[in-house]
Amino acid sequence: ELKSRDSKFKEYFKRFLLIIITLALIETVCFFMIKIFFPDYATYKGKRVASGYTLYYNTPGFNYSKSIIKNKLSEKDLAIDSNGFAYSGRICITKPSNTIRIFLMGGSALFGLGQAKPYDKIKAYPDGVYSYESSIAGCLKRKLDSLYHNKNFEVINAGCSGFTTKQSMMLYLDKVCHFSPDFIIEMDGFNDLGNITFGSDKENNTSKFKSFAYLISMNKNLSRINTLKLIQLIQNKMNVRKSENKSAEIAGQKLNYNSLIYTEGQYLKIKKQLNINSEDYLRTLNRYSSILKADSVKFIFMLQPLLNRQKVNKQLSKIEQLFVEKIDPVSPAVDEVNSMYSGNAFGTNITPYDIAHLMLLYYFDDGFSDSLKKTIEDNGYVYIDANKEMQNLGKDFEFFVDYCHMTIKANEFVARMMANEIIKQIPIENNK
């Protein structure tokens, strides 16, 4: 009986030892697989992280070295700091003396994204992210530094791809206000089309939150166990690839666009409801302005340059004209846009997807830009309609690389518009 027990113990011990050795081998194999297939796993991050304030924001510590657009090789890679901002140096909470601190806020055009697909089918431009030096923020700092020799300017890029004006306002409350800004320059408009289409940001943001919920799992701490770590990294890779494949599929559907199907007659049917819907957006601007006024911050709001506005725009180059004629400027899929909105407040058979096009083509130029101007100026702040300021630009000026993103030359032009308004508030003649 003792021999039998001893034999069973040895058998169990062998099995246990075999299991331990097998698990150790699996861990070892997974360790080397991670080293081979995910060499940068320790710094693996998505470009954005989820946020309870703003839905998401730029991932702290993310480096765009693999997708950077530079005007000169000497320019540094774009790196996001611990607050989600981009700047050429270190930003301290306490503002240095004799420093004018300017925060630029807005969506992807302000942040510095390059070309979106499928615009590259007509003419290919870089599709990464501009370096700080080549971005609007970098161009603005360079311009101000050249004009004022006795002041230090910090021009901080707090833009984030996809942001609406309300998200910028929430980012200000969450982070930016703690840095004692002197100026907030908001450049937005295109991303706000959705909120105006739906009448409020509730349904639009609910849909967007679902889209970005995966960011929580993408950016959570990786497991210490190599086997689980490898599984998580593979899942992250599959999610990224799935998203890229979906984006490529949608881009392919955008090549058969015909703006002529969207008529002014259709637009007039929805104009009254658009005016009602836009009131919520104008209230957001009033709140934003009031918050900045309470903090004694100067505010400049720029309605961003938009390629597809029909009546107020630059003289389009041949390439820009082809962009307008051939490619759908509303980038999400048709069913994705239509599914965001379950009601039919417009009382017509015009879908939300159609409404977005009609707004872009007609609404800004039919009094809405004037409403934005009145709202901002009634609060004592500065309003710039970029398209109006661009009307004298000739056909030889390649400005747009797609529906709203811009060339480096255009970034410089936009920065000059911003600088001109800052100069009015900090006159050059006082620069001693």
CSV table of C-alpha atoms in Angstrom, one decimal:
chain,number,residue,atom,x,y,z
A,1,GLU,CA,0.0,0.0,0.0
A,2,LEU,CA,2.9,2.4,0.8
A,3,LYS,CA,4.5,1.5,-2.5
A,4,SER,CA,1.3,2.2,-4.3
A,5,ARG,CA,0.9,5.6,-2.6
A,6,ASP,CA,4.5,6.4,-3.4
A,7,SER,CA,4.0,5.4,-7.0
A,8,LYS,CA,0.9,7.6,-7.3
A,9,PHE,CA,2.7,10.6,-5.7
A,10,LYS,CA,5.6,10.2,-8.2
A,11,GLU,CA,3.1,10.0,-11.1
A,12,TYR,CA,1.3,13.2,-9.9
A,13,PHE,CA,4.6,15.0,-9.4
A,14,LYS,CA,5.7,14.1,-12.9
A,15,ARG,CA,2.4,15.4,-14.3
A,16,PHE,CA,2.7,18.5,-12.3
A,17,LEU,CA,6.3,19.0,-13.4
A,18,LEU,CA,5.3,18.4,-17.0
A,19,ILE,CA,2.6,21.1,-16.7
A,20,ILE,CA,5.1,23.6,-15.2
A,21,ILE,CA,7.6,22.8,-17.9
A,22,THR,CA,5.0,23.2,-20.6
A,23,LEU,CA,3.8,26.5,-19.2
A,24,ALA,CA,7.3,27.7,-18.9
A,25,LEU,CA,8.0,26.8,-22.5
A,26,ILE,CA,4.8,28.5,-23.6
A,27,GLU,CA,5.9,31.6,-21.7
A,28,THR,CA,9.3,31.5,-23.2
A,29,VAL,CA,8.0,31.1,-26.7
A,30,CYS,CA,5.5,34.0,-26.2
A,31,PHE,CA,8.3,36.1,-24.8
A,32,PHE,CA,10.4,35.7,-28.0
A,33,MET,CA,7.3,36.1,-30.2
A,34,ILE,CA,6.7,39.5,-28.5
A,35,LYS,CA,10.3,40.5,-29.0
A,36,ILE,CA,10.1,39.5,-32.7
A,37,PHE,CA,6.7,40.6,-33.8
A,38,PHE,CA,6.0,43.5,-31.3
A,39,PRO,CA,9.5,45.0,-30.6
A,40,ASP,CA,8.0,48.3,-29.5
A,41,TYR,CA,5.3,46.8,-27.2
A,42,ALA,CA,6.7,48.6,-24.2
A,43,THR,CA,5.8,51.9,-25.8
A,44,TYR,CA,2.7,50.6,-27.7
A,45,LYS,CA,0.0,53.2,-27.5
A,46,GLY,CA,-3.0,54.2,-29.6
A,47,LYS,CA,-3.1,57.8,-30.8
A,48,ARG,CA,-6.0,58.6,-28.5
A,49,VAL,CA,-7.2,57.6,-25.1
A,50,ALA,CA,-10.8,57.6,-23.7
A,51,SER,CA,-11.8,60.5,-21.5
A,52,GLY,CA,-14.8,61.2,-19.3
A,53,TYR,CA,-14.6,64.9,-20.1
A,54,THR,CA,-14.1,65.0,-23.8
A,55,LEU,CA,-14.8,61.4,-25.0
A,56,TYR,CA,-11.1,61.1,-25.9
A,57,TYR,CA,-7.9,63.1,-26.3
A,58,ASN,CA,-4.4,62.8,-27.6
A,59,THR,CA,-2.4,60.0,-25.9
A,60,PRO,CA,0.2,61.4,-23.5
A,61,GLY,CA,3.7,60.3,-24.6
A,62,PHE,CA,2.7,59.3,-28.1
A,63,ASN,CA,5.3,59.9,-30.8
A,64,TYR,CA,4.4,60.3,-34.4
A,65,SER,CA,7.9,59.4,-35.7
A,66,LYS,CA,6.5,56.8,-38.1
A,67,SER,CA,4.1,59.2,-39.8
A,68,ILE,CA,5.6,62.7,-39.6
A,69,ILE,CA,5.4,65.3,-42.3
A,70,LYS,CA,8.3,67.7,-42.3
A,71,ASN,CA,9.2,70.7,-44.4
A,72,LYS,CA,12.9,70.4,-43.4
A,73,LEU,CA,14.8,67.3,-42.3
A,74,SER,CA,16.0,69.2,-39.2
A,75,GLU,CA,12.5,69.4,-37.8
A,76,LYS,CA,11.8,67.2,-34.8
A,77,ASP,CA,9.3,64.4,-34.7
A,78,LEU,CA,5.9,65.4,-33.2
A,79,ALA,CA,5.6,64.1,-29.6
A,80,ILE,CA,2.6,64.5,-27.3
A,81,ASP,CA,3.4,65.6,-23.8
A,82,SER,CA,1.9,64.3,-20.5
A,83,ASN,CA,-1.2,66.6,-20.9
A,84,GLY,CA,-2.0,65.6,-24.5
A,85,PHE,CA,-0.5,68.8,-26.0
A,86,ALA,CA,2.1,69.3,-28.7
A,87,TYR,CA,4.8,72.0,-28.3
A,88,SER,CA,8.4,72.5,-29.2
A,89,GLY,CA,9.5,72.6,-25.6
A,90,ARG,CA,8.3,71.8,-22.1
A,91,ILE,CA,5.2,73.4,-20.8
A,92,CYS,CA,5.0,74.4,-17.1
A,93,ILE,CA,1.8,75.0,-15.2
A,94,THR,CA,3.3,78.3,-13.9
A,95,LYS,CA,3.7,80.6,-16.8
A,96,PRO,CA,7.1,82.2,-17.1
A,97,SER,CA,7.4,86.0,-16.8
A,98,ASN,CA,7.1,88.1,-19.9
A,99,THR,CA,5.4,85.2,-21.7
A,100,ILE,CA,2.3,85.3,-23.9
A,101,ARG,CA,0.7,81.8,-23.8
A,102,ILE,CA,-1.5,80.9,-26.7
A,103,PHE,CA,-3.5,77.6,-27.0
A,104,LEU,CA,-4.7,76.5,-30.4
A,105,MET,CA,-7.7,74.2,-30.2
A,106,GLY,CA,-9.8,72.4,-32.8
A,107,GLY,CA,-10.0,69.3,-34.9
A,108,SER,CA,-7.6,67.5,-37.3
A,109,ALA,CA,-6.9,70.4,-39.6
A,110,LEU,CA,-5.8,72.5,-36.6
A,111,PHE,CA,-3.9,69.6,-35.1
A,112,GLY,CA,-2.0,69.1,-38.4
A,113,LEU,CA,-3.2,66.0,-40.2
A,114,GLY,CA,-2.2,65.5,-43.8
A,115,GLN,CA,-4.3,64.1,-46.6
A,116,ALA,CA,-7.3,61.8,-46.1
A,117,LYS,CA,-8.1,59.0,-48.6
A,118,PRO,CA,-9.2,58.7,-51.3
A,119,TYR,CA,-8.0,62.2,-52.3
A,120,ASP,CA,-4.6,60.7,-53.1
A,121,LYS,CA,-6.2,59.1,-56.2
A,122,ILE,CA,-6.3,62.5,-57.8
A,123,LYS,CA,-3.1,63.9,-56.3
A,124,ALA,CA,-1.1,62.3,-53.5
A,125,TYR,CA,0.1,64.5,-50.6
A,126,PRO,CA,1.6,63.2,-47.4
A,127,ASP,CA,-1.0,61.5,-45.1
A,128,GLY,CA,0.7,61.7,-41.7
A,129,VAL,CA,0.9,64.5,-39.2
A,130,TYR,CA,2.8,67.7,-39.5
A,131,SER,CA,5.8,68.3,-37.3
A,132,TYR,CA,5.3,71.1,-34.8
A,133,GLU,CA,7.4,73.5,-36.9
A,134,SER,CA,5.3,72.9,-40.0
A,135,SER,CA,2.0,72.9,-38.2
A,136,ILE,CA,-0.2,76.0,-37.8
A,137,ALA,CA,1.0,76.3,-34.2
A,138,GLY,CA,4.7,76.3,-35.3
A,139,CYS,CA,4.1,78.7,-38.1
A,140,LEU,CA,2.3,81.1,-35.7
A,141,LYS,CA,5.0,81.0,-33.1
A,142,ARG,CA,7.7,81.7,-35.8
A,143,LYS,CA,5.7,84.6,-37.1
A,144,LEU,CA,5.1,86.2,-33.7
A,145,ASP,CA,8.8,85.6,-32.6
A,146,SER,CA,9.9,87.5,-35.7
A,147,LEU,CA,7.6,90.5,-34.8
A,148,TYR,CA,8.2,90.8,-31.1
A,149,HIS,CA,11.8,90.6,-29.8
A,150,ASN,CA,11.1,91.4,-26.2
A,151,LYS,CA,8.4,88.8,-25.5
A,152,ASN,CA,8.3,85.1,-25.2
A,153,PHE,CA,5.5,83.3,-27.1
A,154,GLU,CA,4.4,79.8,-26.2
A,155,VAL,CA,2.0,78.6,-29.0
A,156,ILE,CA,0.7,75.2,-27.8
A,157,ASN,CA,-1.2,72.8,-30.1
A,158,ALA,CA,-4.1,71.4,-28.1
A,159,GLY,CA,-6.1,70.3,-31.1
A,160,CYS,CA,-7.3,66.7,-31.5
A,161,SER,CA,-8.6,64.9,-34.6
A,162,GLY,CA,-12.4,64.8,-34.7
A,163,PHE,CA,-12.9,67.4,-32.0
A,164,THR,CA,-16.0,69.5,-32.0
A,165,THR,CA,-16.2,73.0,-30.5
A,166,LYS,CA,-17.9,71.6,-27.4
A,167,GLN,CA,-15.2,69.0,-26.9
A,168,SER,CA,-12.6,71.8,-27.1
A,169,MET,CA,-14.6,73.7,-24.4
A,170,MET,CA,-14.6,70.7,-22.2
A,171,LEU,CA,-10.8,70.2,-22.8
A,172,TYR,CA,-10.3,73.8,-21.7
A,173,LEU,CA,-12.2,73.1,-18.5
A,174,ASP,CA,-10.4,69.8,-17.9
A,175,LYS,CA,-6.8,70.8,-18.7
A,176,VAL,CA,-6.1,74.0,-20.6
A,177,CYS,CA,-7.5,76.5,-18.0
A,178,HIS,CA,-4.8,75.4,-15.4
A,179,PHE,CA,-2.1,76.7,-17.7
A,180,SER,CA,-3.2,80.4,-17.5
A,181,PRO,CA,-3.6,81.0,-21.3
A,182,ASP,CA,-3.6,84.5,-22.6
A,183,PHE,CA,-5.3,83.5,-25.9
A,184,ILE,CA,-7.5,80.7,-27.0
A,185,ILE,CA,-7.7,80.3,-30.7
A,186,GLU,CA,-10.4,77.9,-31.8
A,187,MET,CA,-10.4,76.7,-35.4
A,188,ASP,CA,-13.5,74.5,-36.1
A,189,GLY,CA,-16.6,74.1,-38.1
A,190,PHE,CA,-16.5,70.9,-40.2
A,191,ASN,CA,-16.8,68.5,-37.2
A,192,ASP,CA,-19.7,70.6,-35.8
A,193,LEU,CA,-21.9,69.8,-38.9
A,194,GLY,CA,-23.1,66.6,-37.2
A,195,ASN,CA,-24.3,68.4,-34.0
A,196,ILE,CA,-26.2,70.9,-36.1
A,197,THR,CA,-27.7,68.2,-38.3
A,198,PHE,CA,-29.1,66.4,-35.3
A,199,GLY,CA,-30.0,69.5,-33.3
A,200,SER,CA,-27.9,68.7,-30.3
A,201,ASP,CA,-24.7,66.7,-29.6
A,202,LYS,CA,-26.4,64.0,-27.6
A,203,GLU,CA,-27.0,61.4,-30.3
A,204,ASN,CA,-23.9,62.4,-32.2
A,205,ASN,CA,-21.7,62.0,-29.2
A,206,THR,CA,-23.4,58.7,-28.1
A,207,SER,CA,-22.5,57.2,-31.4
A,208,LYS,CA,-18.9,58.6,-31.2
A,209,PHE,CA,-18.5,57.2,-27.7
A,210,LYS,CA,-19.3,53.7,-29.0
A,211,SER,CA,-16.7,54.2,-31.7
A,212,PHE,CA,-14.0,55.2,-29.2
A,213,ALA,CA,-14.9,52.7,-26.4
A,214,TYR,CA,-12.3,50.3,-27.7
A,215,LEU,CA,-9.7,52.9,-26.7
A,216,ILE,CA,-10.1,51.8,-23.1
A,217,SER,CA,-9.0,48.3,-23.8
A,218,MET,CA,-6.4,49.3,-26.4
A,219,ASN,CA,-4.6,51.4,-23.9
A,220,LYS,CA,-5.0,49.5,-20.6
A,221,ASN,CA,-1.9,48.2,-18.9
A,222,LEU,CA,-0.5,45.1,-20.6
A,223,SER,CA,-0.5,41.9,-18.5
A,224,ARG,CA,2.8,40.8,-16.9
A,225,ILE,CA,2.3,37.2,-18.1
A,226,ASN,CA,3.8,36.9,-21.6
A,227,THR,CA,1.1,34.6,-22.8
A,228,LEU,CA,-1.7,37.0,-21.9
A,229,LYS,CA,0.4,39.9,-23.1
A,230,LEU,CA,0.8,38.3,-26.5
A,231,ILE,CA,-2.9,37.7,-26.8
A,232,GLN,CA,-3.7,41.3,-25.9
A,233,LEU,CA,-1.2,42.6,-28.4
A,234,ILE,CA,-2.6,40.4,-31.1
A,235,GLN,CA,-6.2,41.6,-30.3
A,236,ASN,CA,-5.0,45.2,-30.4
A,237,LYS,CA,-3.3,44.6,-33.8
A,238,MET,CA,-6.5,43.0,-35.1
A,239,ASN,CA,-8.6,45.9,-34.0
A,240,VAL,CA,-6.3,48.4,-35.7
A,241,ARG,CA,-6.3,46.3,-38.9
A,242,LYS,CA,-10.0,45.9,-38.8
A,243,SER,CA,-10.4,49.7,-38.4
A,244,GLU,CA,-7.9,50.4,-41.3
A,245,ASN,CA,-9.7,47.9,-43.6
A,246,LYS,CA,-13.1,49.5,-42.8
A,247,SER,CA,-11.6,53.0,-43.5
A,248,ALA,CA,-10.2,51.8,-46.8
A,249,GLU,CA,-13.5,50.3,-47.8
A,250,ILE,CA,-15.4,53.5,-47.0
A,251,ALA,CA,-12.8,55.6,-48.9
A,252,GLY,CA,-13.3,53.5,-52.0
A,253,GLN,CA,-17.0,54.4,-51.9
A,254,LYS,CA,-16.3,58.1,-51.9
A,255,LEU,CA,-14.9,58.3,-55.4
A,256,ASN,CA,-18.2,58.4,-57.2
A,257,TYR,CA,-19.5,61.7,-55.9
A,258,ASN,CA,-21.6,64.2,-57.8
A,259,SER,CA,-22.3,67.4,-55.9
A,260,LEU,CA,-24.9,68.4,-58.6
A,261,ILE,CA,-27.5,66.0,-57.0
A,262,TYR,CA,-27.6,68.4,-54.0
A,263,THR,CA,-29.6,71.4,-55.1
A,264,GLU,CA,-30.4,74.7,-53.5
A,265,GLY,CA,-34.1,73.8,-53.7
A,266,GLN,CA,-33.4,70.8,-51.4
A,267,TYR,CA,-31.5,73.0,-49.1
A,268,LEU,CA,-34.3,75.6,-48.8
A,269,LYS,CA,-36.6,72.8,-47.6
A,270,ILE,CA,-34.5,72.3,-44.5
A,271,LYS,CA,-33.1,75.8,-43.9
A,272,LYS,CA,-35.7,76.7,-41.3
A,273,GLN,CA,-35.0,73.5,-39.2
A,274,LEU,CA,-31.3,74.1,-39.6
A,275,ASN,CA,-31.7,77.5,-38.1
A,276,ILE,CA,-33.5,76.0,-35.2
A,277,ASN,CA,-30.9,73.3,-34.8
A,278,SER,CA,-28.0,75.7,-35.0
A,279,GLU,CA,-29.3,77.6,-31.9
A,280,ASP,CA,-27.8,74.9,-29.7
A,281,TYR,CA,-24.4,75.3,-31.3
A,282,LEU,CA,-24.6,79.1,-30.9
A,283,ARG,CA,-25.5,78.6,-27.2
A,284,THR,CA,-22.3,76.4,-26.9
A,285,LEU,CA,-20.3,79.3,-28.3
A,286,ASN,CA,-21.9,81.7,-25.8
A,287,ARG,CA,-21.0,79.4,-22.9
A,288,TYR,CA,-17.5,78.9,-24.2
A,289,SER,CA,-17.1,82.7,-24.6
A,290,SER,CA,-18.5,83.3,-21.1
A,291,ILE,CA,-16.1,80.8,-19.5
A,292,LEU,CA,-13.1,82.4,-21.2
A,293,LYS,CA,-14.4,85.9,-20.2
A,294,ALA,CA,-14.6,84.8,-16.6
A,295,ASP,CA,-11.0,83.6,-16.8
A,296,SER,CA,-9.9,86.9,-18.5
A,297,VAL,CA,-8.7,85.0,-21.6
A,298,LYS,CA,-8.8,86.5,-25.1
A,299,PHE,CA,-10.7,84.5,-27.7
A,300,ILE,CA,-10.4,84.2,-31.4
A,301,PHE,CA,-12.8,81.9,-33.2
A,302,MET,CA,-11.9,80.9,-36.8
A,303,LEU,CA,-14.4,79.1,-39.0
A,304,GLN,CA,-11.9,76.7,-40.6
A,305,PRO,CA,-11.1,76.7,-44.3
A,306,LEU,CA,-13.5,74.4,-46.2
A,307,LEU,CA,-13.0,73.2,-49.7
A,308,ASN,CA,-16.6,72.5,-50.6
A,309,ARG,CA,-18.2,75.8,-49.8
A,310,GLN,CA,-19.7,77.0,-53.1
A,311,LYS,CA,-20.1,80.7,-52.8
A,312,VAL,CA,-17.2,81.9,-50.6
A,313,ASN,CA,-13.8,80.4,-51.2
A,314,LYS,CA,-10.4,80.8,-52.8
A,315,GLN,CA,-10.0,80.5,-56.6
A,316,LEU,CA,-9.7,76.7,-56.9
A,317,SER,CA,-6.7,75.2,-58.6
A,318,LYS,CA,-7.2,72.4,-61.1
A,319,ILE,CA,-6.5,69.8,-58.5
A,320,GLU,CA,-8.8,71.4,-55.9
A,321,GLN,CA,-11.6,71.6,-58.5
A,322,LEU,CA,-11.2,67.8,-59.2
A,323,PHE,CA,-11.4,67.2,-55.5
A,324,VAL,CA,-14.7,69.0,-55.4
A,325,GLU,CA,-16.1,67.3,-58.5
A,326,LYS,CA,-14.9,63.7,-57.8
A,327,ILE,CA,-14.8,63.0,-54.1
A,328,ASP,CA,-17.5,63.0,-51.4
A,329,PRO,CA,-16.5,65.4,-48.6
A,330,VAL,CA,-18.6,63.6,-45.9
A,331,SER,CA,-16.1,61.0,-44.8
A,332,PRO,CA,-18.1,58.5,-42.7
A,333,ALA,CA,-20.1,55.8,-44.4
A,334,VAL,CA,-23.7,56.6,-45.5
A,335,ASP,CA,-25.3,54.1,-43.1
A,336,GLU,CA,-23.1,55.3,-40.2
A,337,VAL,CA,-24.3,58.9,-40.6
A,338,ASN,CA,-27.9,57.9,-41.1
A,339,SER,CA,-27.9,55.5,-38.1
A,340,MET,CA,-26.8,58.3,-35.7
A,341,TYR,CA,-30.2,60.0,-36.1
A,342,SER,CA,-33.4,58.1,-35.5
A,343,GLY,CA,-35.9,61.0,-35.8
A,344,ASN,CA,-37.0,63.1,-38.8
A,345,ALA,CA,-37.4,66.6,-37.4
A,346,PHE,CA,-37.0,68.0,-40.9
A,347,GLY,CA,-40.3,66.6,-42.1
A,348,THR,CA,-38.8,65.5,-45.5
A,349,ASN,CA,-37.3,62.4,-47.0
A,350,ILE,CA,-33.9,64.0,-47.0
A,351,THR,CA,-31.5,61.9,-44.9
A,352,PRO,CA,-29.0,63.1,-42.3
A,353,TYR,CA,-26.3,62.1,-44.8
A,354,ASP,CA,-27.8,64.4,-47.5
A,355,ILE,CA,-28.3,67.2,-44.9
A,356,ALA,CA,-24.6,67.2,-44.1
A,357,HIS,CA,-23.8,67.8,-47.8
A,358,LEU,CA,-26.4,70.5,-48.2
A,359,MET,CA,-25.1,72.3,-45.1
A,360,LEU,CA,-21.6,72.2,-46.3
A,361,LEU,CA,-22.5,73.5,-49.8
A,362,TYR,CA,-25.0,76.2,-48.9
A,363,TYR,CA,-25.6,76.8,-45.2
A,364,PHE,CA,-22.4,78.5,-44.1
A,365,ASP,CA,-22.7,81.0,-47.0
A,366,ASP,CA,-26.4,81.6,-46.4
A,367,GLY,CA,-26.2,83.5,-43.1
A,368,PHE,CA,-24.8,81.0,-40.7
A,369,SER,CA,-21.3,82.5,-40.9
A,370,ASP,CA,-22.9,85.8,-40.1
A,371,SER,CA,-24.7,84.2,-37.1
A,372,LEU,CA,-21.3,82.9,-35.8
A,373,LYS,CA,-19.7,86.3,-36.3
A,374,LYS,CA,-22.5,88.0,-34.3
A,375,THR,CA,-22.4,85.5,-31.5
A,376,ILE,CA,-18.6,85.8,-31.1
A,377,GLU,CA,-18.5,89.6,-31.5
A,378,ASP,CA,-21.4,90.2,-29.1
A,379,ASN,CA,-19.2,88.6,-26.5
A,380,GLY,CA,-16.4,91.0,-27.3
A,381,TYR,CA,-14.2,88.5,-29.1
A,382,VAL,CA,-12.8,88.1,-32.6
A,383,TYR,CA,-14.3,86.1,-35.4
A,384,ILE,CA,-12.6,85.0,-38.6
A,385,ASP,CA,-14.3,83.3,-41.6
A,386,ALA,CA,-11.2,81.8,-43.2
A,387,ASN,CA,-12.9,81.2,-46.5
A,388,LYS,CA,-13.7,84.9,-46.8
A,389,GLU,CA,-10.1,85.9,-46.1
A,390,MET,CA,-8.9,83.4,-48.8
A,391,GLN,CA,-10.9,84.8,-51.7
A,392,ASN,CA,-8.0,86.6,-53.3
A,393,LEU,CA,-5.8,83.5,-53.4
A,394,GLY,CA,-5.2,82.5,-57.0
A,395,LYS,CA,-5.5,79.2,-58.7
A,396,ASP,CA,-1.7,78.7,-58.4
A,397,PHE,CA,-1.9,78.5,-54.6
A,398,GLU,CA,-2.4,74.8,-53.7
A,399,PHE,CA,-4.2,75.2,-50.4
A,400,PHE,CA,-6.2,72.0,-49.7
A,401,VAL,CA,-5.0,68.4,-49.8
A,402,ASP,CA,-8.6,67.2,-49.3
A,403,TYR,CA,-11.9,68.5,-47.9
A,404,CYS,CA,-10.4,70.6,-45.1
A,405,HIS,CA,-6.7,69.5,-44.4
A,406,MET,CA,-4.0,71.8,-45.8
A,407,THR,CA,-0.6,72.1,-47.3
A,408,ILE,CA,2.3,73.6,-45.4
A,409,LYS,CA,1.9,76.8,-47.4
A,410,ALA,CA,-1.7,77.0,-46.3
A,411,ASN,CA,-0.7,76.4,-42.7
A,412,GLU,CA,1.5,79.5,-43.0
A,413,PHE,CA,-1.4,81.5,-44.5
A,414,VAL,CA,-3.7,80.5,-41.7
A,415,ALA,CA,-1.1,81.3,-39.1
A,416,ARG,CA,-0.7,84.8,-40.6
A,417,MET,CA,-4.5,85.4,-40.3
A,418,MET,CA,-4.2,84.5,-36.6
A,419,ALA,CA,-1.1,86.6,-36.1
A,420,ASN,CA,-2.8,89.6,-37.6
A,421,GLU,CA,-5.5,89.5,-35.0
A,422,ILE,CA,-3.1,89.0,-32.2
A,423,ILE,CA,-1.1,92.0,-33.4
A,424,LYS,CA,-4.2,94.2,-33.0
A,425,GLN,CA,-4.4,93.2,-29.4
A,426,ILE,CA,-0.7,93.4,-28.7
A,427,PRO,CA,0.3,96.3,-31.0
A,428,ILE,CA,3.7,96.3,-32.6
A,429,GLU,CA,4.3,99.9,-31.7
A,430,ASN,CA,4.4,98.9,-28.0
A,431,ASN,CA,7.1,96.4,-28.7
A,432,LYS,CA,10.1,98.0,-27.2
